[in-house]
Amino acid sequence: MRDFVEFFGLNEDPFRITPDIDYFYMSSVHQEALGSLEYLLESEEGFAVIIGEPGTGKTITIRKFIHQLGDDVEYAYILFPNLSPEELLKAILEDFGIDVPSDSSKNKVFSLLRDFLIQKKSEGKKIVIIVDEAQNLPVETLEELRILSNMETDKEKLLQIILLGQPELEEKLESNQLRQLRQRITIITHLRNLSFDETVKYINYRFAKAGNPAVNISDGVYRLVYSYTEGNLRKVNLLMERALMSAFVENNQFIDNRHIKAAAESLKLRKKRSSVKTAVPAVFSVLLILLFTAGYYIYSISDDSVRKSVKEAEKKEVVQDKVSNRINDSKQMKVKAYMLNMREKPTKESEIVYLLKEGDTVEVVGRDGEWVKVKKDDIIGWVKEKYLSLK
């Protein structure tokens, strides 16, 4: 008996729900998340966090990252981690293939992990611990991860940690109990749903990967799919798979709005109502009020106030000119890392003052060994020179 895959000229189900890196779609936000994880490996940062609602692609993104790891990186992948601190340590060791005696104390387990990390570092290996669904971690277990991140040699960390979770994880990290852990997290990326244009490209990409880029689809289907799913990857996959089945049952190779609506009904999905019509008058009214208020305020300023403002502005211009003259001879460089932390002092332990991105231009205004002092707009901080290139 034929199934809908063969019926539509496909090699496999293009919208199966199981994460498959062969079907990883590189939207702008997923590219940013992947880039931030790659930067974690290149840098000496200890923690990275990926936050996203269910269905935004956290798991497939981390699997794509894992697939790209080189031979010099070993990792432990912990899923559904509702674990105590001791249970988490054991789970990490077991994922690395290390047997842990059942009667081992927490101190013994910690020592086993420390010895393993030191051995791997001596072999030139990087160790990454990945915790998925990390919003389920108890507070005391998250604190244990912070303690783990303290393990380092004189020059570098022994491990790096990646947490993936739903928005509840971010709320938990903002709690007073975890303030020390939150201060350690220097890389945090938020995944979002796809835009309408990205959703169209995503659907077509999936069809092409499955073997048929020319599946017949009604023009209105894409807009209808987006209205039901809002670009959520999991919902798009479920809806499109059901729609294909619905068309197959009709022996119809043309997918139209009827099939999308039937699929949405079976999945109990509801369309997002547009608020544009009601929002426009309200926004227009607010703008009118703001304009009237601003106009009244401007014309109520006295001449003395105006003259005072002009003098203040002139003083600022003079100061800015002096600053500009001092750094005119400084060298302009471009950031070549995907992301780069500007720090208050030339040490990796100092506070982060700004996050630079690949392609940003900075002015070098000082130097201290491998660190350079740079200026971005009005912000001055320190970065390692190896992450910069001549403009």
mmCIF file of C-alpha atoms in Angstrom:
data_model
loop_
_atom_site.group_PDB
_atom_site.id
_atom_site.type_symbol
_atom_site.label_atom_id
_atom_site.label_comp_id
_atom_site.label_asym_id
_atom_site.label_seq_id
_atom_site.Cartn_x
_atom_site.Cartn_y
_atom_site.Cartn_z
ATOM 1 C CA MET A 1 0.000 0.000 0.000
ATOM 2 C CA ARG A 2 1.325 3.448 -0.939
ATOM 3 C CA ASP A 3 1.812 6.020 1.783
ATOM 4 C CA PHE A 4 1.749 9.807 1.511
ATOM 5 C CA VAL A 5 5.556 9.976 1.181
ATOM 6 C CA GLU A 6 5.550 7.986 -2.058
ATOM 7 C CA PHE A 7 2.309 9.656 -3.196
ATOM 8 C CA PHE A 8 3.947 13.114 -3.160
ATOM 9 C CA GLY A 9 7.171 11.919 -4.798
ATOM 10 C CA LEU A 10 9.219 12.228 -1.617
ATOM 11 C CA ASN A 11 12.026 10.025 -0.321
ATOM 12 C CA GLU A 12 10.991 10.414 3.313
ATOM 13 C CA ASP A 13 8.603 12.302 5.573
ATOM 14 C CA PRO A 14 9.780 15.945 5.371
ATOM 15 C CA PHE A 15 7.996 17.018 8.546
ATOM 16 C CA ARG A 16 8.665 14.246 11.028
ATOM 17 C CA ILE A 17 8.812 15.594 14.547
ATOM 18 C CA THR A 18 12.062 13.857 15.588
ATOM 19 C CA PRO A 19 14.990 16.334 15.461
ATOM 20 C CA ASP A 20 17.163 15.492 12.443
ATOM 21 C CA ILE A 21 20.264 17.593 11.763
ATOM 22 C CA ASP A 22 19.987 16.803 8.034
ATOM 23 C CA TYR A 23 16.880 19.012 8.145
ATOM 24 C CA PHE A 24 18.419 21.769 10.267
ATOM 25 C CA TYR A 25 17.217 25.083 8.849
ATOM 26 C CA MET A 26 19.665 27.938 9.392
ATOM 27 C CA SER A 27 17.398 30.881 10.152
ATOM 28 C CA SER A 28 19.065 34.066 11.385
ATOM 29 C CA VAL A 29 18.249 33.344 15.022
ATOM 30 C CA HIS A 30 19.435 29.729 14.827
ATOM 31 C CA GLN A 31 22.627 30.868 13.142
ATOM 32 C CA GLU A 32 23.177 33.275 16.042
ATOM 33 C CA ALA A 33 22.608 30.504 18.594
ATOM 34 C CA LEU A 34 24.988 28.148 16.800
ATOM 35 C CA GLY A 35 27.562 30.911 16.497
ATOM 36 C CA SER A 36 27.359 31.678 20.213
ATOM 37 C CA LEU A 37 28.063 28.020 21.045
ATOM 38 C CA GLU A 38 31.018 27.959 18.659
ATOM 39 C CA TYR A 39 32.328 31.108 20.324
ATOM 40 C CA LEU A 40 32.072 29.398 23.721
ATOM 41 C CA LEU A 41 34.506 26.731 22.528
ATOM 42 C CA GLU A 42 36.923 29.257 21.029
ATOM 43 C CA SER A 43 36.913 31.499 24.092
ATOM 44 C CA GLU A 44 37.653 30.846 27.729
ATOM 45 C CA GLU A 45 34.091 31.505 28.883
ATOM 46 C CA GLY A 46 32.549 28.983 31.255
ATOM 47 C CA PHE A 47 28.804 29.158 30.629
ATOM 48 C CA ALA A 48 26.420 29.542 27.695
ATOM 49 C CA VAL A 49 22.622 29.538 27.935
ATOM 50 C CA ILE A 50 20.085 29.011 25.142
ATOM 51 C CA ILE A 51 16.516 30.045 26.011
ATOM 52 C CA GLY A 52 13.455 29.259 23.907
ATOM 53 C CA GLU A 53 9.806 28.285 24.086
ATOM 54 C CA PRO A 54 8.939 24.637 23.269
ATOM 55 C CA GLY A 55 9.207 24.033 19.535
ATOM 56 C CA THR A 56 11.666 26.819 18.707
ATOM 57 C CA GLY A 57 14.517 24.423 17.863
ATOM 58 C CA LYS A 58 16.712 24.191 20.975
ATOM 59 C CA THR A 59 17.357 20.456 20.700
ATOM 60 C CA ILE A 60 18.073 20.342 16.965
ATOM 61 C CA THR A 61 20.404 23.339 17.354
ATOM 62 C CA ILE A 62 22.441 21.620 20.066
ATOM 63 C CA ARG A 63 22.541 18.403 18.021
ATOM 64 C CA LYS A 64 23.849 20.354 15.048
ATOM 65 C CA PHE A 65 26.498 21.860 17.335
ATOM 66 C CA ILE A 66 27.467 18.416 18.652
ATOM 67 C CA HIS A 67 27.694 17.042 15.111
ATOM 68 C CA GLN A 68 30.228 19.758 14.232
ATOM 69 C CA LEU A 69 32.512 19.121 17.221
ATOM 70 C CA GLY A 70 36.091 18.161 16.420
ATOM 71 C CA ASP A 71 38.049 15.228 17.813
ATOM 72 C CA ASP A 72 39.568 17.508 20.442
ATOM 73 C CA VAL A 73 36.193 17.965 22.170
ATOM 74 C CA GLU A 74 34.374 15.453 24.377
ATOM 75 C CA TYR A 75 30.921 16.095 25.796
ATOM 76 C CA ALA A 76 28.308 14.784 28.191
ATOM 77 C CA TYR A 77 24.669 15.287 27.208
ATOM 78 C CA ILE A 78 22.163 15.271 30.066
ATOM 79 C CA LEU A 79 18.464 15.243 29.153
ATOM 80 C CA PHE A 80 15.478 15.766 31.494
ATOM 81 C CA PRO A 81 17.738 16.569 34.446
ATOM 82 C CA ASN A 82 15.436 16.600 37.480
ATOM 83 C CA LEU A 83 18.453 15.457 39.463
ATOM 84 C CA SER A 84 20.051 16.166 42.810
ATOM 85 C CA PRO A 85 23.627 17.518 42.773
ATOM 86 C CA GLU A 86 25.051 14.056 43.468
ATOM 87 C CA GLU A 87 22.840 12.421 40.828
ATOM 88 C CA LEU A 88 23.947 14.991 38.258
ATOM 89 C CA LEU A 89 27.637 14.337 38.961
ATOM 90 C CA LYS A 90 27.053 10.598 38.535
ATOM 91 C CA ALA A 91 25.073 11.142 35.331
ATOM 92 C CA ILE A 92 27.918 13.223 33.877
ATOM 93 C CA LEU A 93 30.526 10.568 34.696
ATOM 94 C CA GLU A 94 28.348 7.777 33.320
ATOM 95 C CA ASP A 95 27.834 9.700 30.081
ATOM 96 C CA PHE A 96 31.614 9.870 29.765
ATOM 97 C CA GLY A 97 31.699 6.081 30.208
ATOM 98 C CA ILE A 98 33.079 6.091 33.747
ATOM 99 C CA ASP A 99 31.638 3.523 36.166
ATOM 100 C CA VAL A 100 30.632 4.979 39.508
ATOM 101 C CA PRO A 101 30.247 2.555 42.442
ATOM 102 C CA SER A 102 26.728 2.787 43.856
ATOM 103 C CA ASP A 103 28.019 3.411 47.387
ATOM 104 C CA SER A 104 30.281 6.307 46.348
ATOM 105 C CA SER A 105 29.966 9.449 48.450
ATOM 106 C CA LYS A 106 29.457 12.827 46.831
ATOM 107 C CA ASN A 107 33.070 13.767 47.604
ATOM 108 C CA LYS A 108 34.277 10.578 45.919
ATOM 109 C CA VAL A 109 32.159 11.274 42.826
ATOM 110 C CA PHE A 110 33.449 14.845 42.691
ATOM 111 C CA SER A 111 37.042 13.593 42.925
ATOM 112 C CA LEU A 112 36.464 11.110 40.092
ATOM 113 C CA LEU A 113 35.144 13.888 37.876
ATOM 114 C CA ARG A 114 37.991 16.250 38.772
ATOM 115 C CA ASP A 115 40.618 13.589 37.998
ATOM 116 C CA PHE A 116 38.898 12.817 34.689
ATOM 117 C CA LEU A 117 38.889 16.489 33.693
ATOM 118 C CA ILE A 118 42.562 16.956 34.598
ATOM 119 C CA GLN A 119 43.492 13.870 32.573
ATOM 120 C CA LYS A 120 41.562 15.083 29.518
ATOM 121 C CA LYS A 121 43.092 18.546 29.758
ATOM 122 C CA SER A 122 46.570 16.985 29.800
ATOM 123 C CA GLU A 123 45.597 15.166 26.586
ATOM 124 C CA GLY A 124 44.691 18.479 24.964
ATOM 125 C CA LYS A 125 40.952 17.816 25.100
ATOM 126 C CA LYS A 126 38.125 20.264 25.748
ATOM 127 C CA ILE A 127 35.237 19.045 27.888
ATOM 128 C CA VAL A 128 31.692 20.332 27.443
ATOM 129 C CA ILE A 129 28.723 19.483 29.656
ATOM 130 C CA ILE A 130 25.347 20.021 27.961
ATOM 131 C CA VAL A 131 22.137 20.051 29.996
ATOM 132 C CA ASP A 132 18.873 20.070 28.022
ATOM 133 C CA GLU A 133 15.532 21.043 29.601
ATOM 134 C CA ALA A 134 17.612 22.743 32.287
ATOM 135 C CA GLN A 135 14.580 24.577 33.680
ATOM 136 C CA ASN A 136 13.883 21.290 35.511
ATOM 137 C CA LEU A 137 17.143 21.434 37.460
ATOM 138 C CA PRO A 138 16.658 22.111 41.174
ATOM 139 C CA VAL A 139 18.270 25.304 42.464
ATOM 140 C CA GLU A 140 20.857 23.359 44.471
ATOM 141 C CA THR A 141 21.877 21.401 41.349
ATOM 142 C CA LEU A 142 22.317 24.588 39.335
ATOM 143 C CA GLU A 143 24.507 25.874 42.144
ATOM 144 C CA GLU A 144 26.546 22.658 41.904
ATOM 145 C CA LEU A 145 27.199 23.452 38.242
ATOM 146 C CA ARG A 146 28.576 26.829 39.295
ATOM 147 C CA ILE A 147 30.955 25.069 41.675
ATOM 148 C CA LEU A 148 32.002 22.708 38.878
ATOM 149 C CA SER A 149 32.790 25.685 36.671
ATOM 150 C CA ASN A 150 35.341 26.830 39.264
ATOM 151 C CA MET A 151 37.590 23.889 38.405
ATOM 152 C CA GLU A 152 40.499 25.209 36.375
ATOM 153 C CA THR A 153 44.263 25.096 35.982
ATOM 154 C CA ASP A 154 46.496 28.138 36.388
ATOM 155 C CA LYS A 155 45.779 29.105 32.774
ATOM 156 C CA GLU A 156 42.408 27.730 31.675
ATOM 157 C CA LYS A 157 39.129 26.143 32.689
ATOM 158 C CA LEU A 158 38.742 22.371 32.873
ATOM 159 C CA LEU A 159 35.229 22.362 31.438
ATOM 160 C CA GLN A 160 32.561 24.486 29.806
ATOM 161 C CA ILE A 161 28.828 24.220 30.424
ATOM 162 C CA ILE A 162 25.841 24.750 28.126
ATOM 163 C CA LEU A 163 22.314 25.044 29.528
ATOM 164 C CA LEU A 164 19.255 24.815 27.292
ATOM 165 C CA GLY A 165 15.800 25.522 28.612
ATOM 166 C CA GLN A 166 12.444 27.204 28.423
ATOM 167 C CA PRO A 167 11.883 30.788 29.684
ATOM 168 C CA GLU A 168 11.364 29.399 33.192
ATOM 169 C CA LEU A 169 15.106 28.709 33.271
ATOM 170 C CA GLU A 170 15.895 32.394 32.804
ATOM 171 C CA GLU A 171 13.457 33.296 35.573
ATOM 172 C CA LYS A 172 15.157 30.778 37.857
ATOM 173 C CA LEU A 173 18.617 32.139 37.021
ATOM 174 C CA GLU A 174 17.449 35.651 37.946
ATOM 175 C CA SER A 175 16.543 34.515 41.468
ATOM 176 C CA ASN A 176 18.577 35.821 44.385
ATOM 177 C CA GLN A 177 19.665 32.270 45.266
ATOM 178 C CA LEU A 178 21.479 31.930 41.938
ATOM 179 C CA ARG A 179 22.924 35.429 41.597
ATOM 180 C CA GLN A 180 26.503 34.087 41.690
ATOM 181 C CA LEU A 181 25.743 31.657 38.874
ATOM 182 C CA ARG A 182 24.022 34.376 36.838
ATOM 183 C CA GLN A 183 27.152 36.522 37.091
ATOM 184 C CA ARG A 184 29.165 33.678 35.525
ATOM 185 C CA ILE A 185 26.921 33.433 32.457
ATOM 186 C CA THR A 186 28.384 35.631 29.737
ATOM 187 C CA ILE A 187 26.690 34.073 26.696
ATOM 188 C CA ILE A 188 22.898 33.936 26.543
ATOM 189 C CA THR A 189 20.871 33.554 23.346
ATOM 190 C CA HIS A 190 17.099 33.588 22.882
ATOM 191 C CA LEU A 191 15.487 31.447 20.194
ATOM 192 C CA ARG A 192 12.223 32.735 18.717
ATOM 193 C CA ASN A 193 9.630 31.534 16.245
ATOM 194 C CA LEU A 194 10.270 32.042 12.534
ATOM 195 C CA SER A 195 8.969 35.092 10.699
ATOM 196 C CA PHE A 196 6.427 34.582 7.904
ATOM 197 C CA ASP A 197 9.120 34.751 5.200
ATOM 198 C CA GLU A 198 11.305 32.312 7.143
ATOM 199 C CA THR A 199 8.342 29.950 7.544
ATOM 200 C CA VAL A 200 7.790 29.892 3.771
ATOM 201 C CA LYS A 201 11.471 29.148 3.178
ATOM 202 C CA TYR A 202 11.449 26.518 5.941
ATOM 203 C CA ILE A 203 8.544 24.595 4.395
ATOM 204 C CA ASN A 204 10.099 24.692 0.925
ATOM 205 C CA TYR A 205 13.493 23.696 2.349
ATOM 206 C CA ARG A 206 11.969 20.638 4.010
ATOM 207 C CA PHE A 207 10.234 19.529 0.825
ATOM 208 C CA ALA A 208 13.473 19.920 -1.144
ATOM 209 C CA LYS A 209 15.515 17.968 1.430
ATOM 210 C CA ALA A 210 12.945 15.158 1.305
ATOM 211 C CA GLY A 211 13.336 14.856 -2.461
ATOM 212 C CA ASN A 212 10.624 16.957 -4.099
ATOM 213 C CA PRO A 213 11.005 20.744 -4.211
ATOM 214 C CA ALA A 214 7.997 21.032 -6.543
ATOM 215 C CA VAL A 215 5.115 19.828 -4.348
ATOM 216 C CA ASN A 216 1.948 21.622 -5.495
ATOM 217 C CA ILE A 217 0.813 24.104 -2.846
ATOM 218 C CA SER A 218 -1.931 26.715 -3.041
ATOM 219 C CA ASP A 219 -0.725 30.315 -2.686
ATOM 220 C CA GLY A 220 -2.784 30.871 0.456
ATOM 221 C CA VAL A 221 -1.421 27.823 2.279
ATOM 222 C CA TYR A 222 1.714 29.520 3.610
ATOM 223 C CA ARG A 223 -0.205 32.423 5.146
ATOM 224 C CA LEU A 224 -2.719 30.027 6.690
ATOM 225 C CA VAL A 225 0.028 27.823 8.131
ATOM 226 C CA TYR A 226 1.641 30.869 9.695
ATOM 227 C CA SER A 227 -1.643 32.077 11.175
ATOM 228 C CA TYR A 228 -2.059 28.721 12.937
ATOM 229 C CA THR A 229 1.564 28.212 14.034
ATOM 230 C CA GLU A 230 3.101 31.713 14.338
ATOM 231 C CA GLY A 231 6.282 30.186 12.921
ATOM 232 C CA ASN A 232 6.785 27.647 15.718
ATOM 233 C CA LEU A 233 8.869 24.858 14.174
ATOM 234 C CA ARG A 234 7.156 22.005 15.988
ATOM 235 C CA LYS A 235 3.680 23.261 15.128
ATOM 236 C CA VAL A 236 4.646 23.820 11.482
ATOM 237 C CA ASN A 237 5.930 20.240 11.242
ATOM 238 C CA LEU A 238 2.817 18.764 12.854
ATOM 239 C CA LEU A 239 0.441 20.852 10.761
ATOM 240 C CA MET A 240 2.160 20.167 7.428
ATOM 241 C CA GLU A 241 2.430 16.430 8.090
ATOM 242 C CA ARG A 242 -1.300 16.212 8.879
ATOM 243 C CA ALA A 243 -2.120 18.330 5.814
ATOM 244 C CA LEU A 244 -0.154 15.935 3.578
ATOM 245 C CA MET A 245 -2.068 13.016 5.059
ATOM 246 C CA SER A 246 -5.375 14.815 4.523
ATOM 247 C CA ALA A 247 -4.579 15.443 0.847
ATOM 248 C CA PHE A 248 -3.355 11.857 0.436
ATOM 249 C CA VAL A 249 -6.637 10.443 1.784
ATOM 250 C CA GLU A 250 -8.445 12.502 -0.891
ATOM 251 C CA ASN A 251 -6.008 11.218 -3.532
ATOM 252 C CA ASN A 252 -5.216 14.885 -4.169
ATOM 253 C CA GLN A 253 -1.640 15.976 -4.955
ATOM 254 C CA PHE A 254 -2.542 19.656 -4.647
ATOM 255 C CA ILE A 255 -2.378 20.976 -1.069
ATOM 256 C CA ASP A 256 -4.858 23.779 -0.453
ATOM 257 C CA ASN A 257 -6.420 25.641 2.460
ATOM 258 C CA ARG A 258 -8.969 22.882 3.120
ATOM 259 C CA HIS A 259 -6.203 20.448 4.034
ATOM 260 C CA ILE A 260 -4.524 22.964 6.336
ATOM 261 C CA LYS A 261 -7.816 23.707 8.102
ATOM 262 C CA ALA A 262 -8.589 19.996 8.502
ATOM 263 C CA ALA A 263 -5.116 19.401 9.933
ATOM 264 C CA ALA A 264 -5.446 22.357 12.313
ATOM 265 C CA GLU A 265 -8.814 21.076 13.506
ATOM 266 C CA SER A 266 -7.385 17.631 14.279
ATOM 267 C CA LEU A 267 -4.495 19.243 16.191
ATOM 268 C CA LYS A 268 -6.804 21.726 17.928
ATOM 269 C CA LEU A 269 -4.751 24.681 16.681
ATOM 270 C CA ARG A 270 -6.365 28.110 16.606
ATOM 271 C CA LYS A 271 -5.528 30.987 14.288
ATOM 272 C CA LYS A 272 -3.860 34.054 15.743
ATOM 273 C CA ARG A 273 -6.199 37.017 15.453
ATOM 274 C CA SER A 274 -4.725 40.101 13.849
ATOM 275 C CA SER A 275 -4.808 43.190 16.061
ATOM 276 C CA VAL A 276 -3.658 45.568 13.324
ATOM 277 C CA LYS A 277 -7.064 47.183 12.736
ATOM 278 C CA THR A 278 -7.642 47.989 16.380
ATOM 279 C CA ALA A 279 -4.027 48.890 17.045
ATOM 280 C CA VAL A 280 -3.662 51.529 14.306
ATOM 281 C CA PRO A 281 -6.201 54.049 15.688
ATOM 282 C CA ALA A 282 -4.824 53.625 19.190
ATOM 283 C CA VAL A 283 -1.240 54.154 18.060
ATOM 284 C CA PHE A 284 -2.295 57.176 15.983
ATOM 285 C CA SER A 285 -4.037 58.713 18.991
ATOM 286 C CA VAL A 286 -0.997 58.196 21.203
ATOM 287 C CA LEU A 287 1.250 59.782 18.580
ATOM 288 C CA LEU A 288 -1.022 62.843 18.382
ATOM 289 C CA ILE A 289 -0.921 63.247 22.156
ATOM 290 C CA LEU A 290 2.866 62.904 22.214
ATOM 291 C CA LEU A 291 3.305 65.415 19.391
ATOM 292 C CA PHE A 292 1.002 67.942 21.067
ATOM 293 C CA THR A 293 2.779 67.512 24.420
ATOM 294 C CA ALA A 294 6.222 67.823 22.834
ATOM 295 C CA GLY A 295 5.178 70.951 20.918
ATOM 296 C CA TYR A 296 3.755 72.598 23.983
ATOM 297 C CA TYR A 297 6.890 71.792 25.982
ATOM 298 C CA ILE A 298 9.255 73.135 23.311
ATOM 299 C CA TYR A 299 7.444 76.442 22.920
ATOM 300 C CA SER A 300 7.165 76.924 26.682
ATOM 301 C CA ILE A 301 10.945 76.963 27.149
ATOM 302 C CA SER A 302 12.289 80.419 27.956
ATOM 303 C CA ASP A 303 15.020 82.143 25.937
ATOM 304 C CA ASP A 304 17.387 81.820 28.891
ATOM 305 C CA SER A 305 16.901 78.039 28.943
ATOM 306 C CA VAL A 306 17.572 77.848 25.220
ATOM 307 C CA ARG A 307 20.793 79.836 25.541
ATOM 308 C CA LYS A 308 21.870 77.632 28.450
ATOM 309 C CA SER A 309 21.229 74.475 26.420
ATOM 310 C CA VAL A 310 23.232 75.842 23.494
ATOM 311 C CA LYS A 311 26.186 76.620 25.765
ATOM 312 C CA GLU A 312 26.056 73.129 27.283
ATOM 313 C CA ALA A 313 26.001 71.593 23.808
ATOM 314 C CA GLU A 314 29.005 73.698 22.776
ATOM 315 C CA LYS A 315 30.923 72.525 25.844
ATOM 316 C CA LYS A 316 30.158 68.893 24.992
ATOM 317 C CA GLU A 317 31.346 69.424 21.424
ATOM 318 C CA VAL A 318 34.648 70.814 22.692
ATOM 319 C CA VAL A 319 35.115 67.807 24.988
ATOM 320 C CA GLN A 320 34.249 65.385 22.187
ATOM 321 C CA ASP A 321 36.712 67.145 19.858
ATOM 322 C CA LYS A 322 39.484 66.762 22.430
ATOM 323 C CA VAL A 323 38.729 63.062 22.862
ATOM 324 C CA SER A 324 38.623 62.559 19.090
ATOM 325 C CA ASN A 325 41.964 64.318 18.655
ATOM 326 C CA ARG A 326 43.592 62.040 21.232
ATOM 327 C CA ILE A 327 42.467 58.829 19.487
ATOM 328 C CA ASN A 328 42.775 59.963 15.880
ATOM 329 C CA ASP A 329 46.081 58.128 15.567
ATOM 330 C CA SER A 330 44.745 54.909 17.117
ATOM 331 C CA LYS A 331 44.401 51.787 14.974
ATOM 332 C CA GLN A 332 40.992 50.653 13.776
ATOM 333 C CA MET A 333 40.367 46.921 13.914
ATOM 334 C CA LYS A 334 37.498 44.579 13.174
ATOM 335 C CA VAL A 335 36.054 41.837 15.406
ATOM 336 C CA LYS A 336 36.574 38.415 13.814
ATOM 337 C CA ALA A 337 34.979 36.293 16.557
ATOM 338 C CA TYR A 338 31.245 35.624 16.314
ATOM 339 C CA MET A 339 30.805 37.353 19.680
ATOM 340 C CA LEU A 340 33.387 38.987 21.916
ATOM 341 C CA ASN A 341 33.105 40.251 25.483
ATOM 342 C CA MET A 342 34.590 43.669 26.275
ATOM 343 C CA ARG A 343 35.811 43.594 29.865
ATOM 344 C CA GLU A 344 36.421 46.328 32.415
ATOM 345 C CA LYS A 345 40.017 45.192 33.025
ATOM 346 C CA PRO A 346 42.492 43.027 31.047
ATOM 347 C CA THR A 347 41.522 39.810 32.841
ATOM 348 C CA LYS A 348 38.870 37.218 32.040
ATOM 349 C CA GLU A 349 37.546 37.490 35.615
ATOM 350 C CA SER A 350 36.651 41.196 35.343
ATOM 351 C CA GLU A 351 33.177 42.552 34.636
ATOM 352 C CA ILE A 352 31.771 42.555 31.092
ATOM 353 C CA VAL A 353 30.975 46.083 29.887
ATOM 354 C CA TYR A 354 29.776 45.346 26.341
ATOM 355 C CA LEU A 355 29.189 42.481 23.896
ATOM 356 C CA LEU A 356 30.800 42.950 20.486
ATOM 357 C CA LYS A 357 29.698 41.008 17.413
ATOM 358 C CA GLU A 358 31.540 39.775 14.348
ATOM 359 C CA GLY A 359 32.269 42.627 11.945
ATOM 360 C CA ASP A 360 32.092 45.391 14.574
ATOM 361 C CA THR A 361 34.782 48.067 14.164
ATOM 362 C CA VAL A 362 36.691 49.206 17.260
ATOM 363 C CA GLU A 363 39.530 51.641 17.937
ATOM 364 C CA VAL A 364 42.589 50.353 19.780
ATOM 365 C CA VAL A 365 43.593 52.898 22.428
ATOM 366 C CA GLY A 366 45.865 50.852 24.680
ATOM 367 C CA ARG A 367 47.661 47.569 25.177
ATOM 368 C CA ASP A 368 48.610 45.196 28.009
ATOM 369 C CA GLY A 369 50.270 41.990 26.826
ATOM 370 C CA GLU A 370 47.789 39.865 24.864
ATOM 371 C CA TRP A 371 44.979 42.264 25.800
ATOM 372 C CA VAL A 372 44.146 45.474 23.942
ATOM 373 C CA LYS A 373 42.073 48.395 25.153
ATOM 374 C CA VAL A 374 39.398 49.268 22.603
ATOM 375 C CA LYS A 375 36.733 51.911 22.128
ATOM 376 C CA LYS A 376 33.319 51.132 20.631
ATOM 377 C CA ASP A 377 31.172 54.264 20.327
ATOM 378 C CA ASP A 378 31.374 55.733 23.848
ATOM 379 C CA ILE A 379 32.277 52.448 25.563
ATOM 380 C CA ILE A 380 35.862 51.515 26.436
ATOM 381 C CA GLY A 381 36.970 48.049 27.522
ATOM 382 C CA TRP A 382 39.532 45.257 27.090
ATOM 383 C CA VAL A 383 39.574 42.303 24.661
ATOM 384 C CA LYS A 384 42.174 39.781 23.565
ATOM 385 C CA GLU A 385 43.988 40.883 20.422
ATOM 386 C CA LYS A 386 43.727 37.430 18.806
ATOM 387 C CA TYR A 387 39.992 38.013 18.263
ATOM 388 C CA LEU A 388 40.641 41.171 16.195
ATOM 389 C CA SER A 389 41.911 41.729 12.666
ATOM 390 C CA LEU A 390 43.064 44.824 10.791
ATOM 391 C CA LYS A 391 40.175 46.634 9.161
#
